[in-house]
XYZ file of C-alpha atoms in Angstrom:
720
model
C -126.298 89.762 101.933
C -129.699 89.374 104.033
C -132.775 91.401 102.657
C -135.627 93.183 105.705
C -138.622 94.130 105.568
C -139.542 97.213 106.904
C -140.361 96.044 110.222
C -137.163 94.250 110.642
C -135.423 97.684 108.782
C -137.670 99.939 111.551
C -135.728 97.493 114.333
C -131.997 98.076 113.182
C -132.212 100.892 111.990
C -133.525 102.224 116.292
C -131.516 104.335 118.072
C -128.412 103.276 120.398
C -128.867 105.717 123.332
C -131.965 104.376 124.406
C -133.446 100.485 125.182
C -134.704 98.670 122.322
C -136.761 96.326 122.538
C -138.370 93.602 119.565
C -141.133 91.725 119.746
C -141.077 88.549 117.518
C -143.743 87.097 116.282
C -142.697 83.333 115.928
C -140.664 82.181 112.245
C -140.678 86.998 112.120
C -137.277 86.056 110.647
C -135.280 87.441 114.837
C -131.493 85.466 114.060
C -131.218 87.396 111.117
C -132.801 90.689 111.991
C -130.881 90.208 115.004
C -127.443 90.068 112.503
C -128.070 93.211 110.797
C -128.583 94.674 114.227
C -125.490 93.667 115.362
C -123.607 94.572 111.954
C -124.878 98.479 112.124
C -123.582 98.455 115.550
C -120.407 97.909 115.359
C -120.377 100.736 112.513
C -122.083 102.777 114.294
C -120.541 101.852 117.359
C -116.853 102.393 116.934
C -116.077 101.814 120.299
C -115.687 98.686 122.982
C -117.454 95.818 121.774
C -120.744 94.395 120.961
C -122.297 92.163 123.541
C -125.352 89.423 121.499
C -126.153 86.896 124.411
C -128.566 84.018 123.226
C -129.650 80.715 125.338
C -128.000 78.354 123.375
C -124.959 77.233 121.956
C -126.420 75.980 118.822
C -128.185 79.496 118.781
C -124.467 81.341 119.945
C -123.071 78.904 116.648
C -125.545 80.055 114.390
C -124.913 84.128 115.324
C -121.115 83.353 114.814
C -121.510 82.455 111.256
C -124.013 84.791 110.293
C -122.322 87.664 111.491
C -119.090 86.134 110.214
C -120.365 86.323 106.700
C -121.109 89.604 107.020
C -117.968 91.296 109.358
C -114.963 91.362 108.159
C -112.417 90.295 110.252
C -111.798 93.403 112.794
C -115.234 94.004 112.541
C -115.967 90.575 114.153
C -113.280 90.303 116.598
C -115.515 93.263 118.603
C -118.120 90.788 119.084
C -118.774 88.612 121.814
C -121.039 86.485 121.359
C -122.439 83.612 124.341
C -124.331 81.885 125.758
C -125.546 83.410 129.586
C -123.208 80.478 131.129
C -121.056 81.032 128.774
C -120.187 85.115 128.493
C -120.677 85.048 132.529
C -118.372 82.367 133.195
C -115.249 83.764 130.510
C -115.757 87.078 131.932
C -114.869 85.262 135.658
C -112.062 83.454 133.602
C -110.307 87.018 132.839
C -111.151 87.894 136.252
C -111.009 84.745 138.412
C -107.554 85.978 140.664
C -109.950 88.959 141.902
C -113.032 86.171 142.976
C -110.580 83.932 145.077
C -110.247 81.835 142.202
C -107.581 79.805 139.191
C -108.720 80.115 135.550
C -108.628 76.682 135.071
C -111.663 75.993 137.575
C -114.234 73.616 135.635
C -117.193 74.104 135.389
C -119.665 70.735 137.121
C -122.185 69.231 135.316
C -125.669 68.635 137.296
C -124.063 64.856 138.501
C -121.213 67.134 140.467
C -123.716 69.620 140.868
C -125.978 66.781 143.446
C -122.773 65.547 145.217
C -121.368 68.772 146.106
C -124.586 69.764 147.258
C -124.920 66.289 148.872
C -121.968 66.597 150.661
C -122.786 70.310 151.791
C -125.951 68.641 152.778
C -124.541 65.774 155.238
C -121.686 67.758 156.156
C -124.232 70.405 158.086
C -126.823 67.890 159.362
C -124.313 65.375 160.828
C -121.288 67.646 161.820
C -119.731 69.547 164.997
C -121.802 72.853 163.988
C -123.757 74.194 166.125
C -126.342 73.986 164.134
C -126.650 71.335 162.390
C -129.412 69.982 164.508
C -131.943 72.757 163.582
C -130.873 71.792 159.819
C -131.617 68.637 160.453
C -135.246 69.324 161.672
C -136.244 71.218 159.270
C -135.403 68.453 156.955
C -137.158 65.886 158.784
C -140.208 68.147 158.593
C -139.650 68.521 155.209
C -138.845 64.889 153.981
C -142.033 62.424 154.641
C -139.890 59.740 157.009
C -138.950 56.326 155.979
C -138.905 53.595 158.824
C -138.093 50.181 159.659
C -140.767 47.478 158.762
C -140.945 47.094 163.009
C -140.590 50.118 163.818
C -143.961 50.816 160.944
C -145.595 47.622 163.115
C -144.715 49.317 166.501
C -146.724 52.492 165.389
C -149.578 50.342 163.283
C -149.832 48.355 167.040
C -149.996 51.730 168.776
C -146.792 51.054 170.696
C -145.251 53.574 169.362
C -146.789 57.545 167.886
C -144.948 58.892 164.646
C -143.685 61.333 166.359
C -141.404 58.443 169.195
C -140.816 56.888 166.614
C -136.712 56.679 165.346
C -136.528 57.120 161.009
C -133.841 56.294 159.093
C -131.563 58.326 157.747
C -131.756 60.385 154.792
C -130.642 58.558 151.502
C -128.789 59.751 148.523
C -132.277 60.344 146.417
C -134.149 62.218 148.642
C -131.183 64.395 149.810
C -130.741 64.625 145.182
C -134.041 66.259 145.057
C -133.176 68.871 147.789
C -130.062 69.544 145.970
C -132.469 70.056 143.273
C -134.125 72.439 144.861
C -130.805 74.851 145.134
C -131.296 74.805 141.760
C -134.685 75.898 141.762
C -133.952 78.810 144.263
C -131.598 80.430 142.777
C -133.683 80.365 139.913
C -136.845 81.672 140.708
C -135.623 83.766 143.428
C -134.045 87.990 143.600
C -130.739 88.046 143.529
C -131.304 90.760 147.305
C -132.951 87.492 148.577
C -129.690 85.409 147.559
C -127.822 87.830 149.550
C -126.844 86.776 152.980
C -124.136 88.372 155.934
C -121.718 87.083 156.980
C -123.263 85.611 160.243
C -125.360 84.016 157.753
C -128.462 85.960 157.770
C -130.376 87.555 154.548
C -133.147 88.958 153.050
C -136.857 88.037 153.801
C -138.458 85.861 151.114
C -141.466 87.620 148.805
C -144.439 85.791 149.054
C -144.596 85.128 145.892
C -141.155 83.606 145.607
C -142.272 80.992 148.232
C -145.148 80.048 146.022
C -142.693 79.351 142.861
C -139.996 77.823 145.373
C -143.141 75.762 147.101
C -145.025 74.650 143.262
C -141.330 73.397 142.166
C -140.517 71.416 145.231
C -141.868 67.332 144.605
C -142.167 67.639 148.931
C -144.752 70.206 149.168
C -146.448 67.923 146.744
C -146.921 64.908 148.038
C -149.142 62.129 147.431
C -152.629 62.606 148.979
C -151.382 66.146 150.143
C -153.614 69.057 148.650
C -151.994 72.418 148.171
C -153.055 73.803 150.734
C -151.565 70.851 153.099
C -147.894 71.913 152.020
C -147.487 74.457 149.642
C -149.481 76.290 152.477
C -147.599 75.931 155.244
C -146.078 78.890 154.607
C -143.611 78.544 158.143
C -142.338 75.479 156.637
C -141.658 76.774 153.497
C -139.716 80.369 154.765
C -137.454 77.704 156.288
C -136.762 74.978 153.647
C -136.034 78.579 151.384
C -133.547 79.636 154.570
C -131.884 76.102 154.416
C -131.610 75.741 151.272
C -130.002 79.705 150.903
C -127.709 78.015 153.580
C -126.119 75.282 151.548
C -125.666 77.237 148.060
C -124.152 79.485 150.318
C -121.435 76.897 151.164
C -121.158 75.995 148.303
C -120.483 79.533 147.272
C -117.489 79.263 149.473
C -115.990 75.535 148.881
C -116.044 76.662 145.339
C -112.795 78.278 146.271
C -111.336 75.556 147.209
C -112.371 73.118 144.928
C -112.185 75.638 141.914
C -115.082 74.714 141.032
C -118.769 76.052 139.626
C -121.690 74.792 139.052
C -124.531 76.642 136.374
C -125.786 78.541 139.139
C -123.256 79.693 140.852
C -122.347 81.303 137.529
C -124.666 82.941 137.036
C -124.624 84.162 141.348
C -120.856 84.897 140.808
C -121.786 87.787 137.811
C -124.291 89.349 139.745
C -121.665 89.621 142.729
C -118.772 90.916 140.352
C -121.815 93.445 138.735
C -122.157 95.239 142.134
C -118.752 95.916 142.527
C -116.429 98.197 140.615
C -114.297 94.806 138.937
C -118.465 94.838 137.541
C -118.130 98.500 136.019
C -114.933 97.955 134.515
C -116.533 94.793 133.415
C -120.076 97.113 131.957
C -117.300 99.490 130.280
C -116.516 97.024 127.773
C -119.907 96.918 126.425
C -120.817 99.803 123.704
C -124.005 97.595 123.138
C -125.547 94.597 124.316
C -128.817 92.331 122.524
C -129.815 89.670 124.397
C -132.363 86.889 122.454
C -134.624 85.022 123.008
C -135.698 88.203 126.755
C -138.648 86.223 127.208
C -136.548 83.081 129.099
C -134.412 84.918 131.075
C -135.219 85.176 134.823
C -134.540 87.934 137.598
C -130.627 87.075 137.899
C -130.395 87.046 134.572
C -132.042 90.508 133.761
C -130.168 91.784 136.508
C -127.018 90.726 135.162
C -128.273 92.043 131.763
C -129.291 96.052 133.685
C -125.640 96.010 134.882
C -124.207 94.701 132.291
C -125.654 97.394 129.975
C -127.202 100.288 131.254
C -129.180 102.142 128.634
C -127.448 100.821 125.414
C -129.475 97.396 125.266
C -131.661 96.075 122.751
C -134.045 92.894 123.870
C -135.572 90.401 121.105
C -137.879 88.024 121.973
C -141.656 86.598 121.984
C -144.294 86.297 125.022
C -145.696 83.296 123.933
C -142.761 81.092 123.263
C -141.912 81.557 127.286
C -141.743 77.902 128.232
C -139.216 77.645 130.498
C -140.987 79.394 134.064
C -140.217 75.642 135.536
C -136.511 76.612 136.150
C -136.826 80.264 136.398
C -138.113 81.771 133.278
C -140.256 84.950 133.497
C -142.048 86.486 130.747
C -143.703 88.872 132.198
C -140.628 90.818 131.971
C -141.112 91.426 128.179
C -143.902 93.358 129.426
C -142.297 95.572 131.759
C -138.944 95.653 129.417
C -141.925 97.247 127.381
C -142.730 99.519 128.993
C -139.594 101.416 129.277
C -138.174 100.972 125.721
C -139.003 102.049 122.301
C -140.873 98.948 121.048
C -140.292 97.492 117.648
C -142.913 94.485 116.246
C -142.124 91.730 114.057
C -145.071 89.895 113.215
C -144.884 88.703 109.635
C -144.120 84.989 110.183
C -142.115 83.119 107.593
C -142.314 79.746 107.973
C -145.889 78.516 108.342
C -148.540 79.072 106.429
C -151.780 81.102 106.787
C -154.118 78.310 107.765
C -151.391 77.162 110.906
C -150.899 80.223 111.792
C -154.827 80.897 112.599
C -153.956 77.928 114.991
C -151.071 79.708 116.315
C -153.172 82.863 116.866
C -156.406 81.355 117.906
C -154.690 80.020 120.671
C -152.450 82.591 122.174
C -155.111 85.229 122.366
C -156.180 83.826 124.877
C -153.525 84.662 127.230
C -153.468 87.841 128.870
C -149.526 87.412 129.894
C -148.660 89.249 127.175
C -151.420 90.816 125.783
C -150.615 94.305 126.378
C -147.743 93.805 122.830
C -149.109 91.003 121.369
C -149.537 91.365 117.209
C -151.365 88.420 115.596
C -148.855 86.507 113.313
C -149.164 87.160 109.770
C -147.927 84.978 107.441
C -145.207 85.783 104.918
C -145.867 82.249 103.050
C -148.914 82.305 99.757
C -150.784 79.453 100.170
C -149.693 76.498 96.898
C -149.417 72.704 96.373
C -147.068 72.815 99.208
C -149.964 72.797 101.788
C -150.150 70.040 103.583
C -152.907 70.899 105.775
C -154.227 70.659 109.335
C -155.550 67.211 110.696
C -157.316 65.863 114.320
C -157.432 62.208 114.601
C -158.927 60.522 117.970
C -157.892 56.871 118.925
C -159.782 53.976 120.934
C -155.779 52.780 121.377
C -152.430 54.473 121.062
C -151.676 51.183 119.521
C -154.593 52.447 116.516
C -152.743 55.858 117.030
C -148.921 54.529 116.522
C -149.651 51.989 113.209
C -151.994 55.219 111.469
C -148.784 57.985 112.581
C -146.257 55.719 110.676
C -148.545 55.347 107.615
C -149.090 58.998 107.336
C -145.265 59.245 108.167
C -145.211 56.672 105.148
C -147.162 58.369 103.000
C -145.547 61.837 103.372
C -142.440 60.142 102.603
C -143.743 59.107 99.114
C -145.023 62.452 97.788
C -141.614 63.518 98.153
C -140.913 65.216 102.475
C -137.407 63.536 103.605
C -137.970 62.277 106.875
C -135.844 64.773 108.203
C -138.356 67.606 107.421
C -141.181 65.630 110.100
C -140.879 65.450 113.452
C -142.846 64.182 116.475
C -143.490 66.464 118.965
C -144.918 64.968 122.744
C -145.075 66.434 125.899
C -143.393 63.760 127.644
C -141.783 60.362 126.368
C -144.264 58.813 128.298
C -145.861 58.573 125.610
C -143.831 57.012 123.311
C -143.228 53.324 123.836
C -146.255 51.994 121.349
C -145.415 54.548 118.911
C -141.075 53.593 119.623
C -142.477 49.474 118.544
C -144.260 50.521 115.633
C -141.371 52.855 114.496
C -138.796 49.969 114.924
C -141.337 46.919 113.788
C -140.713 50.300 110.372
C -138.084 51.101 107.684
C -138.611 54.374 108.709
C -135.292 55.557 110.483
C -135.908 57.978 113.165
C -133.697 60.598 115.061
C -134.265 60.659 118.681
C -132.985 64.103 119.760
C -132.643 62.764 123.520
C -130.022 60.408 122.985
C -126.861 62.382 123.274
C -129.310 63.931 126.800
C -129.278 59.965 127.557
C -125.367 59.833 126.528
C -124.271 62.335 128.306
C -126.774 60.746 131.176
C -124.546 57.093 131.387
C -122.512 56.712 133.908
C -119.813 55.414 132.150
C -119.409 58.483 130.175
C -120.216 60.565 133.632
C -116.359 58.766 134.467
C -114.572 59.288 131.528
C -115.825 63.049 131.916
C -114.640 63.027 135.302
C -110.918 61.409 135.172
C -111.112 64.005 132.717
C -112.051 66.637 134.870
C -109.513 65.363 137.940
C -106.412 66.296 134.707
C -107.584 70.039 134.252
C -108.994 71.137 137.059
C -106.902 68.762 139.989
C -108.262 70.942 142.965
C -112.118 69.229 141.139
C -113.109 67.171 144.163
C -116.356 65.639 143.654
C -114.979 64.585 140.081
C -112.043 62.494 142.805
C -114.629 61.539 144.636
C -116.220 59.729 141.568
C -113.762 58.468 140.405
C -110.807 57.322 142.805
C -112.905 53.360 142.929
C -113.610 53.279 139.798
C -112.472 50.284 138.926
C -112.723 49.176 142.395
C -109.618 49.296 144.841
C -111.921 49.048 148.421
C -111.159 52.632 147.986
C -113.730 53.768 150.643
C -115.010 57.030 152.066
C -112.992 57.463 154.896
C -109.987 57.006 153.298
C -111.378 59.424 150.379
C -112.073 61.939 152.657
C -108.513 61.442 154.967
C -107.158 62.380 151.327
C -109.067 65.610 150.917
C -108.341 65.957 154.351
C -104.861 66.381 153.532
C -104.782 67.971 150.068
C -107.022 70.965 151.711
C -104.182 71.789 154.399
C -101.411 71.879 152.085
C -104.060 74.037 149.517
C -103.195 71.806 146.909
C -105.484 69.910 144.881
C -106.223 66.185 145.130
C -103.865 64.849 142.351
C -101.214 67.445 143.345
C -101.025 66.326 147.075
C -101.076 62.346 145.372
C -98.014 62.845 143.392
C -96.119 64.384 146.494
C -93.205 62.022 146.919
C -93.689 62.565 151.073
C -97.608 61.708 150.936
C -96.733 58.116 150.596
C -95.225 58.193 154.101
C -99.720 59.619 155.249
C -100.739 55.768 153.834
C -100.268 51.926 154.890
C -98.096 50.248 152.255
C -101.730 48.096 151.236
C -104.026 51.728 151.124
C -100.931 53.430 149.036
C -100.891 50.590 146.685
C -104.132 50.932 146.465
C -104.277 54.697 145.533
C -101.335 54.597 142.990
C -103.187 52.748 140.604
C -105.380 55.197 140.018
C -102.456 58.151 140.363
C -100.463 56.760 138.585
C -101.639 56.816 134.970
C -101.921 61.022 135.023
C -98.164 60.598 136.696
C -97.277 58.957 133.432
C -99.227 61.798 131.543
C -97.319 64.624 132.645
C -94.113 63.016 133.109
C -94.664 62.019 129.537
C -91.552 62.174 127.294
C -93.110 62.871 124.009
C -96.755 65.036 123.789
C -98.890 63.341 124.323
C -102.045 63.591 121.979
C -105.892 63.621 122.963
C -106.710 60.576 121.427
C -104.096 58.377 123.689
C -105.047 60.730 127.001
C -107.802 59.574 126.619
C -106.566 55.708 126.417
C -104.738 56.138 129.376
C -107.331 57.465 131.671
C -110.118 54.636 130.219
C -107.709 51.578 129.774
C -104.455 51.748 131.932
C -106.969 52.829 134.450
C -108.371 49.445 133.749
C -111.816 51.069 133.926
C -112.674 49.544 130.304
C -111.746 46.728 131.754
C -113.894 46.828 134.833
C -116.618 47.559 132.775
C -116.548 45.088 130.273
C -116.013 42.342 133.485
C -119.632 43.806 135.362
C -121.406 40.588 134.317
C -124.117 41.792 136.103
C -124.578 45.013 134.376
C -127.614 44.194 131.955
C -126.112 47.337 130.044
C -122.394 46.335 129.550
C -122.853 45.478 126.249
C -124.415 49.656 125.281
C -121.921 51.140 128.238
C -118.194 49.680 125.757
C -120.071 51.372 122.690
C -120.540 54.736 124.552
C -116.834 54.339 125.718
C -116.246 54.092 122.616
C -118.457 56.702 120.622
C -117.401 59.297 123.122
C -113.016 58.606 121.918
C -114.275 58.920 118.738
C -115.908 62.689 119.506
C -112.774 63.489 121.359
C -110.311 62.349 118.255
C -112.808 64.073 115.928
C -112.564 67.325 118.164
C -109.195 67.228 118.548
C -108.777 67.935 114.873
C -111.409 70.853 114.812
C -109.742 72.820 117.696
C -105.949 72.121 115.595
C -107.650 73.697 112.804
C -108.649 77.025 114.928
C -106.209 77.201 117.546
C -102.055 76.598 117.021
C -99.270 75.540 119.080
C -102.415 74.084 121.801
C -101.421 72.267 124.795
C -103.169 68.468 126.029
C -104.351 70.775 129.221
C -105.568 73.690 126.315
C -107.620 71.042 124.342
C -108.829 68.751 127.332
C -110.661 71.187 129.159
C -111.755 72.747 125.776
C -113.895 69.518 124.846
C -115.566 68.684 128.679
C -116.566 72.540 128.303
C -118.123 71.714 125.427
C -119.275 68.264 126.136
C -121.138 69.610 129.611
C -122.168 72.500 127.914
C -124.034 71.187 125.200
C -127.366 70.533 124.657
C -126.406 69.006 121.411
C -128.139 66.267 118.721
C -126.741 64.326 115.923
C -127.395 65.449 112.654
C -129.579 62.476 111.071
C -131.495 61.946 108.344
C -134.401 60.114 109.825
C -138.004 61.638 111.785
C -137.499 64.109 114.408
C -138.245 62.494 117.880
C -137.893 64.895 120.668
C -140.606 66.651 123.831
C -141.563 70.502 123.397
C -139.440 72.055 125.234
C -136.411 70.595 122.410
C -137.834 72.088 119.617
C -137.927 75.174 120.620
C -135.804 77.404 117.655
C -136.933 74.348 115.398
C -139.200 73.911 112.102
C -140.355 71.068 110.084
C -141.755 70.606 106.590
C -144.641 68.102 108.527
C -145.368 68.285 112.941
C -147.361 65.107 114.002
C -148.010 66.657 117.756
C -148.517 62.970 119.841
C -151.061 62.956 122.981
C -153.259 65.685 122.680
C -155.499 64.848 125.606
C -156.303 66.992 128.220
C -153.832 65.405 131.007
C -151.036 66.862 128.929
C -152.353 70.060 127.318
C -152.395 71.230 130.198
C -150.496 68.615 132.341
C -151.691 67.106 135.715
C -149.864 69.679 137.602
C -151.459 72.507 136.187
C -153.784 74.227 138.863
C -153.593 77.972 138.878
C -154.337 80.552 136.173
C -150.870 81.497 135.728
C -149.919 77.411 135.165
C -152.527 76.659 131.688
C -151.122 79.846 130.446
C -148.070 78.703 130.716
C -149.067 75.337 128.818
C -151.165 76.789 126.187
C -146.977 78.888 125.365
C -146.110 74.854 124.930
C -148.961 74.537 122.502
C -148.361 77.174 120.307
C -144.805 76.940 120.409
C -145.346 73.459 119.474
C -148.400 74.085 116.381
C -145.871 77.057 115.499
C -143.218 74.303 114.802
C -144.713 73.845 111.523
C -143.573 74.641 108.194
C -146.459 72.880 105.779
C -148.368 71.315 107.647
C -149.876 69.855 111.599
C -151.330 66.221 113.138
C -152.939 66.330 116.121
C -153.328 63.372 117.267
C -155.115 61.806 120.635
C -156.377 58.407 122.149
C -159.163 57.496 124.818
C -156.553 54.461 126.429
C -153.375 54.448 126.414
C -151.004 52.253 127.887
C -149.537 54.522 130.833
C -153.328 55.446 131.898
C -155.765 53.498 133.903
C -159.072 55.976 132.845
C -160.900 56.538 129.894
C -158.574 60.210 128.720
C -160.208 62.544 126.901
C -159.307 65.581 124.135
C -157.463 68.538 124.810
C -159.528 72.410 125.234
C -156.296 73.502 123.447
C -157.803 72.155 120.476
C -160.930 73.891 120.847
C -159.775 76.606 121.265
C -156.991 76.856 118.285
C -161.042 76.517 116.485
C -160.847 72.386 116.185
C -164.366 70.790 116.478
C -164.698 67.883 117.939
C -166.591 66.909 114.801
C -163.003 67.601 112.736
C -161.516 64.083 113.920
C -160.882 61.601 111.993
C -161.236 57.796 113.070
C -158.281 55.887 111.690
C -160.274 54.104 108.719
C -160.448 57.412 107.614
């Protein structure tokens, strides 16, 4: 079904008794080659399973679909495809009892994960723990103090010093930042540095880890402070990392009680399992392991790979497309892996014309990281009339920039290019307001790929997902806490804490505990009335005299709880209509999901489909397939391609970004531009402006344009 060039075929035919690495150029047919490699592995390695790991759900689904076309049913059953989190999560579910969990454990989304960590932090710094004072002291050193106005006045007048002044308690916003720092630690540290002994002690942190985490922590780069002021305070950084590690390990202990895992916990638990005989048993199931996008792996994932695969491994990636360093991606692993593997290059790019590839080659050759394994991209396409050129345009304001882009899109559309084959890529969305306004005034349809992320961040969507999580995992205390008082019932934190404590004492989930007949005796009649407004809905679901459909479950949780009426009644809510619309959209998604689920599953239960829906919604970065000009961040565009790409906002302040201070930072920024350029098949437009509404100073042209060979004299004016 597939045809391969000589480079691809060589990688497909590589031996299976030693580590193999495929160094792939952008647009080099990497996925196609992986299909061929897996197909051969299935037929050569006749025992055990083949594990194929990708980095996104979309990539995993595409790989499954391709494999179904080339493998028969029996062969396909021997292949396990998924992301790191989904694969490790599945392996944990299959062995849940061995690690103190139930197989029905739920995966926490970002909001619930934050709530989990905030709850633990508050408990650790205010409770009876003998270390509480010391823990609070660390946070007080790291987090800039806030004072009441009267205290500020006393400080200003010299009545008291800042050290003597009573500071305001930490608020949720501050603690949420700390919660995110925990994730940064897990993704940036070496796994050994995350381990702790029974007494709570652990390994020392390396200088590299301390620097990486300090760079990622907002509290170590406050306004007005130099890098040396905060990140150079190694003692403070070390104490903070110890604190973060302690919170993370407390969360691991709590997970067995709540039957929940965050994404960070999934990976670390997988790592811990890999160190045990159970890990050996799991690894023995796989005859060969194939890893896609290897340049994006972090240290934790890399060690997991070695534990699962040993020598029976093929990794494929492009060190120059590593753009996730901020979440732990370590592109240097590609070079290290190449030193102990048989190396195969895939230099031919079938996506872009040579003129576009020249820009990519020109800019990336300036990076030292990856130089030992890098080969220039070679065009697999012959130049023809489809080439739309490469243009760089300078503008005085973002208003003239936006007007020009709209004209350009209309011109391309008139020449036969569909709107969906045009993309506008941005470093971040702060450069978009003016263009969004002008696009909205035009008749150009738009597919904003960030809409699903915004949709999932909607408070009402998060609430409904939490209602579902309580149903699928009654021990999910964080989902329970987030929903018990919605709509407002006057159930405060004291009562919530009492419910949690009582349920934990009985080793039950909160819903299981509240549905017990004897539980009523633990509360006053008024309290119980409020609680049953919430629990009666779940009781109705569980005791229904017919098989409740997923649509009916949705209505019972959203309508019968009074939640939708409550949303409708929020008169001060400026986004009320949007929230109601999001509830309807989510319902349609639930109905469609059950329809699709029924086509591939027989005799499924309501729990099965609800649990699958929760997992799918909270783990998928999806985008709607809309026929419109795509608007995406460069990070979101990874793995995608379009006929014509507009790279918006090519100012020095964006490429490289303002926070790029070190050589490592600059090289990471250069890779980001490289990824943006190599998304284009037929043509490119770079735009930059001297005056953008989001800035106060005159902006300058990105030096990356010069590195690519685009001279300032090539810049065009809007009237050209």
